[in-house]
Amino acid sequence: MPAAPPNKPKLVSLEAGRKYAWCSCGQSAAQPFCDGSHKGTDKTPIVFAAKHSGETLLCQCKETKSPPYCDGSHNNLDDGYELASIEEIEATKGAEDVARTGGKFGLSMLYGGAFALTPAPDDRCDDGDLQWAALINAANGAANLHVFEFTIGQETEWRVHDECDVVFFVASGAGAIEINGSRACLFSETGACVKRGEAFRFLPSETMYVIAAVSPGGGAFKKIARPSKTSIAINDRIVAVDPANRKSMADRFYQELVDHHAGAENITQFIGEVPKSRAAFHRHLYEEAIYIISGSGILWTRGSRTNVSAGDILYLPARQEHSLECTSDDGLRLMGVLYPSGSPAINY
């Protein structure tokens, strides 16, 4: 009998319109595809036609709730998240420790294109009604994700982004956001989605520090006199952290905040909680940006590492092999955004 399949998903290349048979019995020697080993059992393969050409992750643990595709269920097969092995730790002892370019502030560029950034307050642009800075963009190697920071201490003018949806995260402070004339309250650790072409402004009740992500592409925010459209319903666009909605990945937890349910077509925003540990090296098919809310740790890639702490921004290119180690006894709390949209639980 063929050996049981490994738990991690298999990266495969599919051709649009072509049909494939996915193994559901777990006995195929041609994982994740069927080789007929199910004969004589009550299992049958799932035949599916690929919607798009390109790479995707097919489930091999057979626990996915969206077969044949991986949904991250392999991360819950054990009590603990997969940690770095002794061999992996030994192999990275000589990794280059990359410091920030500006000493306390600046960029640490790691092998493979990943980086950590500690924003410098002096690098922010003063736009009159708010201060802002570009944190992640094509200039530092990002392919599609563009991330900005806003410091808002007064009611802002109306702005619009004509090219992309904008996903906001309130890292600290409180107030309200108005979108095309409709207003909603914002609190710390709240996410919000503004659709492409919609006008928005902030009305802080206290100074707000906001992270904004746009994708694909970048483009600029433009000031406008007033919204050209009538009021819209935006309650579903605002998503707050709710412990009742958090999901587990073994001993780690996450909650998806802004995704397609909140109107974001291309980005998924989430909150994550990581205990003191060092994850095994892994990859994602998506591009990812991470904002460290609290705690400290080390971002590893093959051959390089850098320290990270609260307030830092991390960038991971798609398919970048990496590991985020938490060194804080109280754990690491982070906000992440993914492009293209998907589940933060899916890795390989």
XYZ file of C-alpha atoms in Angstrom:
348
model
C 0.000 0.000 0.000
C 1.397 3.460 -0.873
C 2.668 5.574 2.002
C 0.294 8.086 3.575
C 0.606 11.559 2.039
C 2.550 14.317 3.779
C 0.497 16.882 5.632
C 1.646 19.950 3.754
C -0.101 20.954 0.511
C 1.480 20.263 -2.877
C 2.372 23.121 -5.183
C 1.146 22.195 -8.669
C 0.771 23.944 -12.006
C -2.676 23.659 -13.596
C -3.939 24.446 -17.082
C -7.202 26.379 -17.430
C -10.070 24.176 -18.592
C -8.200 20.914 -18.095
C -9.769 18.308 -15.786
C -7.865 16.704 -12.921
C -8.708 13.937 -10.444
C -7.756 14.748 -6.848
C -7.044 11.859 -4.484
C -9.497 11.780 -1.570
C -8.520 8.392 -0.100
C -4.978 9.394 0.821
C -3.447 6.240 -0.681
C -2.348 7.444 -4.107
C 1.361 7.264 -4.892
C 0.875 10.207 -7.270
C -0.239 12.722 -4.633
C -2.178 14.904 -4.766
C -3.684 13.263 -7.847
C -5.576 9.970 -8.054
C -3.799 6.821 -9.289
C -6.706 4.412 -8.765
C -5.698 3.299 -5.257
C -9.212 4.076 -4.006
C -10.640 1.028 -5.793
C -12.235 -1.304 -3.289
C -12.801 1.517 -0.781
C -15.764 3.834 -0.233
C -13.694 6.798 -1.444
C -13.858 8.346 -4.888
C -11.600 11.007 -6.398
C -12.836 14.539 -6.899
C -12.707 15.508 -10.564
C -12.378 19.244 -11.164
C -11.609 21.596 -14.025
C -9.005 24.284 -13.415
C -10.500 27.774 -13.680
C -7.157 29.457 -14.299
C -3.731 28.506 -15.550
C -0.925 28.775 -13.031
C 0.299 27.496 -9.696
C -1.959 26.558 -6.815
C -1.794 24.509 -3.616
C -3.719 21.230 -3.502
C -4.493 19.538 -0.197
C -2.523 16.440 0.785
C -3.659 16.058 4.408
C -7.231 15.299 3.213
C -8.707 17.478 5.972
C -9.477 20.526 3.822
C -13.021 21.861 3.886
C -12.644 23.160 0.332
C -11.301 20.179 -1.631
C -9.201 19.851 -3.677
C -7.598 23.103 -2.532
C -5.621 23.634 0.656
C -7.408 25.732 3.286
C -4.726 25.536 5.982
C -6.280 22.600 7.850
C -2.882 20.859 7.945
C -1.795 23.410 10.561
C -4.364 22.044 13.026
C -3.398 18.375 12.840
C -1.018 18.761 15.800
C -1.286 20.619 19.101
C 1.579 22.909 18.163
C 2.455 24.854 15.017
C 5.378 23.363 13.090
C 8.576 24.673 14.668
C 12.102 24.970 13.346
C 13.954 21.677 13.647
C 17.298 21.283 15.409
C 18.907 20.819 11.987
C 17.295 24.015 10.686
C 18.441 26.009 13.706
C 21.994 24.681 13.349
C 22.046 25.483 9.628
C 21.125 29.140 10.253
C 23.597 29.882 13.046
C 25.819 31.681 10.567
C 23.023 33.824 9.099
C 23.960 37.455 8.494
C 22.453 39.759 11.131
C 21.242 42.725 9.064
C 21.020 46.051 10.921
C 18.789 48.986 9.980
C 20.304 51.317 7.398
C 19.853 54.351 9.646
C 20.897 52.828 12.949
C 17.742 52.879 15.068
C 15.504 53.527 12.046
C 15.510 52.485 8.422
C 15.494 49.325 6.318
C 17.002 45.870 6.818
C 16.994 44.106 3.441
C 17.251 40.318 3.723
C 18.163 37.681 1.163
C 15.341 36.954 -1.237
C 13.761 40.419 -1.126
C 12.125 40.309 2.307
C 12.777 43.274 4.586
C 11.974 44.890 7.906
C 11.461 48.634 8.234
C 11.473 50.802 11.335
C 9.802 54.042 10.155
C 11.609 57.258 11.069
C 9.325 60.090 12.259
C 11.475 62.618 10.376
C 10.760 60.846 7.074
C 7.044 61.668 7.137
C 5.600 64.195 4.717
C 3.436 66.958 6.167
C 0.320 67.286 4.013
C -1.252 69.990 6.175
C -4.135 67.985 7.595
C -2.092 64.808 8.189
C 1.410 63.379 8.075
C 2.162 60.390 5.882
C 4.943 58.155 4.591
C 5.241 55.395 2.008
C 6.456 52.246 3.789
C 6.244 49.547 1.113
C 6.269 50.192 -2.627
C 8.135 49.398 -5.836
C 11.091 51.497 -4.673
C 11.971 48.907 -2.021
C 11.101 45.880 -4.141
C 7.385 45.264 -3.608
C 5.618 43.739 -6.593
C 1.973 44.616 -5.917
C 1.439 45.613 -2.283
C 1.824 49.284 -1.415
C 1.597 50.318 2.239
C 1.403 53.805 3.752
C 1.245 55.239 7.268
C -0.909 58.201 8.289
C -0.678 60.219 11.496
C -3.944 62.122 11.875
C -4.507 64.740 14.560
C -7.312 66.789 13.016
C -10.245 66.451 10.639
C -8.808 65.699 7.216
C -9.750 66.876 3.773
C -11.540 64.534 1.391
C -9.327 62.132 -0.538
C -9.830 59.459 -3.172
C -7.804 56.641 -4.709
C -8.856 56.109 -8.319
C -6.852 52.944 -9.007
C -7.328 50.530 -6.094
C -9.424 49.643 -3.087
C -7.851 50.937 0.132
C -7.748 48.851 3.310
C -7.084 50.797 6.527
C -6.003 49.578 9.962
C -6.203 51.820 13.021
C -3.058 50.940 14.950
C -3.819 53.459 17.709
C -6.249 56.264 18.469
C -9.936 56.638 17.732
C -12.397 58.705 15.759
C -14.496 58.199 12.648
C -14.191 57.687 8.924
C -16.586 59.177 6.410
C -16.986 57.451 3.035
C -19.018 59.250 0.370
C -20.931 61.036 3.116
C -21.598 58.008 5.354
C -19.865 57.977 8.736
C -18.688 55.116 10.965
C -16.720 55.015 14.214
C -13.157 53.741 14.300
C -11.267 52.421 17.301
C -7.837 50.946 17.873
C -7.390 47.636 15.990
C -10.284 48.329 13.628
C -10.098 47.655 9.897
C -11.944 49.582 7.182
C -12.371 49.250 3.423
C -12.772 52.123 0.966
C -13.604 51.061 -2.586
C -11.757 52.385 -5.609
C -13.031 55.841 -6.536
C -14.835 56.467 -3.233
C -14.115 59.662 -1.313
C -13.105 59.416 2.338
C -11.924 61.552 5.221
C -10.965 60.979 8.857
C -12.446 62.731 11.880
C -10.239 61.861 14.875
C -11.378 62.219 18.474
C -7.743 61.625 19.434
C -4.585 61.304 17.357
C -4.848 58.299 15.065
C -2.010 56.232 13.615
C -3.346 54.413 10.562
C -1.782 51.848 8.220
C -3.177 51.870 4.662
C -2.688 49.114 2.066
C -3.505 49.370 -1.643
C -3.086 46.643 -4.251
C -2.456 45.797 -7.016
C -0.229 48.671 -7.998
C 0.228 51.900 -6.146
C -0.887 55.246 -7.448
C -1.561 58.285 -5.336
C -4.255 59.574 -3.008
C -5.820 62.725 -4.423
C -7.503 65.516 -2.503
C -10.958 66.509 -3.718
C -13.405 69.217 -2.710
C -16.297 66.925 -1.766
C -17.771 63.520 -2.660
C -19.481 63.354 -6.019
C -21.637 60.370 -5.020
C -24.500 60.047 -2.569
C -24.267 58.368 0.815
C -23.724 54.604 0.872
C -24.106 51.844 3.464
C -20.713 51.228 5.055
C -21.403 49.267 8.254
C -20.106 46.053 6.650
C -16.928 47.871 5.617
C -15.793 48.381 9.227
C -14.511 45.303 11.084
C -13.270 45.278 14.676
C -11.251 42.665 16.511
C -13.589 40.118 18.088
C -12.172 37.168 20.094
C -15.291 35.182 19.175
C -14.225 35.287 15.516
C -10.631 34.219 15.898
C -9.464 30.983 14.288
C -6.749 28.624 15.438
C -3.621 27.345 13.725
C -2.542 24.833 16.365
C -1.305 27.109 19.206
C -1.500 30.275 17.063
C -4.577 32.380 16.393
C -5.780 34.800 13.754
C -8.901 36.744 12.779
C -9.618 37.928 9.278
C -10.723 41.569 9.462
C -11.211 43.144 6.038
C -11.674 40.733 3.123
C -14.213 40.217 0.339
C -17.019 40.183 2.919
C -16.098 43.794 3.748
C -15.775 44.797 0.097
C -12.037 44.313 -0.500
C -11.592 42.547 -3.834
C -7.838 41.977 -3.801
C -6.604 42.177 -0.203
C -7.157 40.187 2.983
C -6.349 41.934 6.277
C -5.947 39.925 9.487
C -4.832 40.045 13.123
C -2.445 37.324 14.291
C -1.183 36.074 17.654
C 2.095 34.143 17.872
C 3.399 32.511 21.086
C 7.075 32.498 22.020
C 8.482 30.131 19.404
C 10.374 29.872 16.124
C 8.329 28.638 13.181
C 9.819 26.283 10.619
C 10.775 27.842 7.296
C 7.757 28.023 5.007
C 6.346 29.919 2.026
C 3.096 31.514 0.848
C 1.803 32.037 -2.665
C 0.698 35.526 -1.684
C 2.644 38.736 -1.112
C 2.461 39.826 2.535
C 3.013 42.933 4.636
C 3.058 42.737 8.444
C 2.771 45.470 11.082
C 4.043 44.468 14.534
C 1.482 45.645 17.105
C 3.278 44.346 20.197
C 6.118 42.043 21.127
C 9.486 41.410 19.537
C 11.193 38.734 17.528
C 13.433 37.832 14.601
C 12.602 37.674 10.900
C 14.594 34.891 9.234
C 15.262 34.079 5.594
C 17.835 31.592 4.314
C 21.181 33.194 5.094
C 19.985 36.356 6.857
C 18.044 37.625 9.860
C 16.996 40.863 11.535
C 15.403 41.842 14.827
C 11.839 43.179 14.771
C 9.671 44.854 17.398
C 6.472 46.831 17.906
C 5.977 49.508 15.255
C 8.033 47.734 12.591
C 6.744 46.910 9.108
C 7.789 43.639 7.420
C 7.520 42.709 3.761
C 7.551 39.182 2.315
C 7.525 38.616 -1.447
C 5.341 35.801 -2.760
C 7.065 32.406 -2.379
C 9.756 33.875 -0.107
C 11.019 31.198 2.272
C 10.958 32.716 5.749
C 10.341 32.247 9.448
C 9.092 34.729 12.044
C 10.410 33.932 15.506
C 8.726 35.386 18.597
C 11.155 36.090 21.438
C 8.675 37.800 23.799
C 7.309 35.880 26.768
C 3.931 37.553 26.207
C 3.856 36.628 22.527
C 3.776 38.605 19.307
C 0.690 40.417 18.052
C 0.577 41.538 14.444
C -1.601 42.830 11.625
C -1.055 41.426 8.170
C -2.299 42.144 4.657
C -2.155 39.658 1.789
C -2.259 40.047 -1.978
C -3.929 38.330 -3.667
C -6.629 37.805 -1.056
C -6.793 34.461 0.711
C -6.362 32.746 4.050
C -3.331 33.514 6.248
C -3.447 29.852 7.314
C -2.304 28.557 3.911
C 1.418 27.824 3.683
C 3.704 25.254 2.140
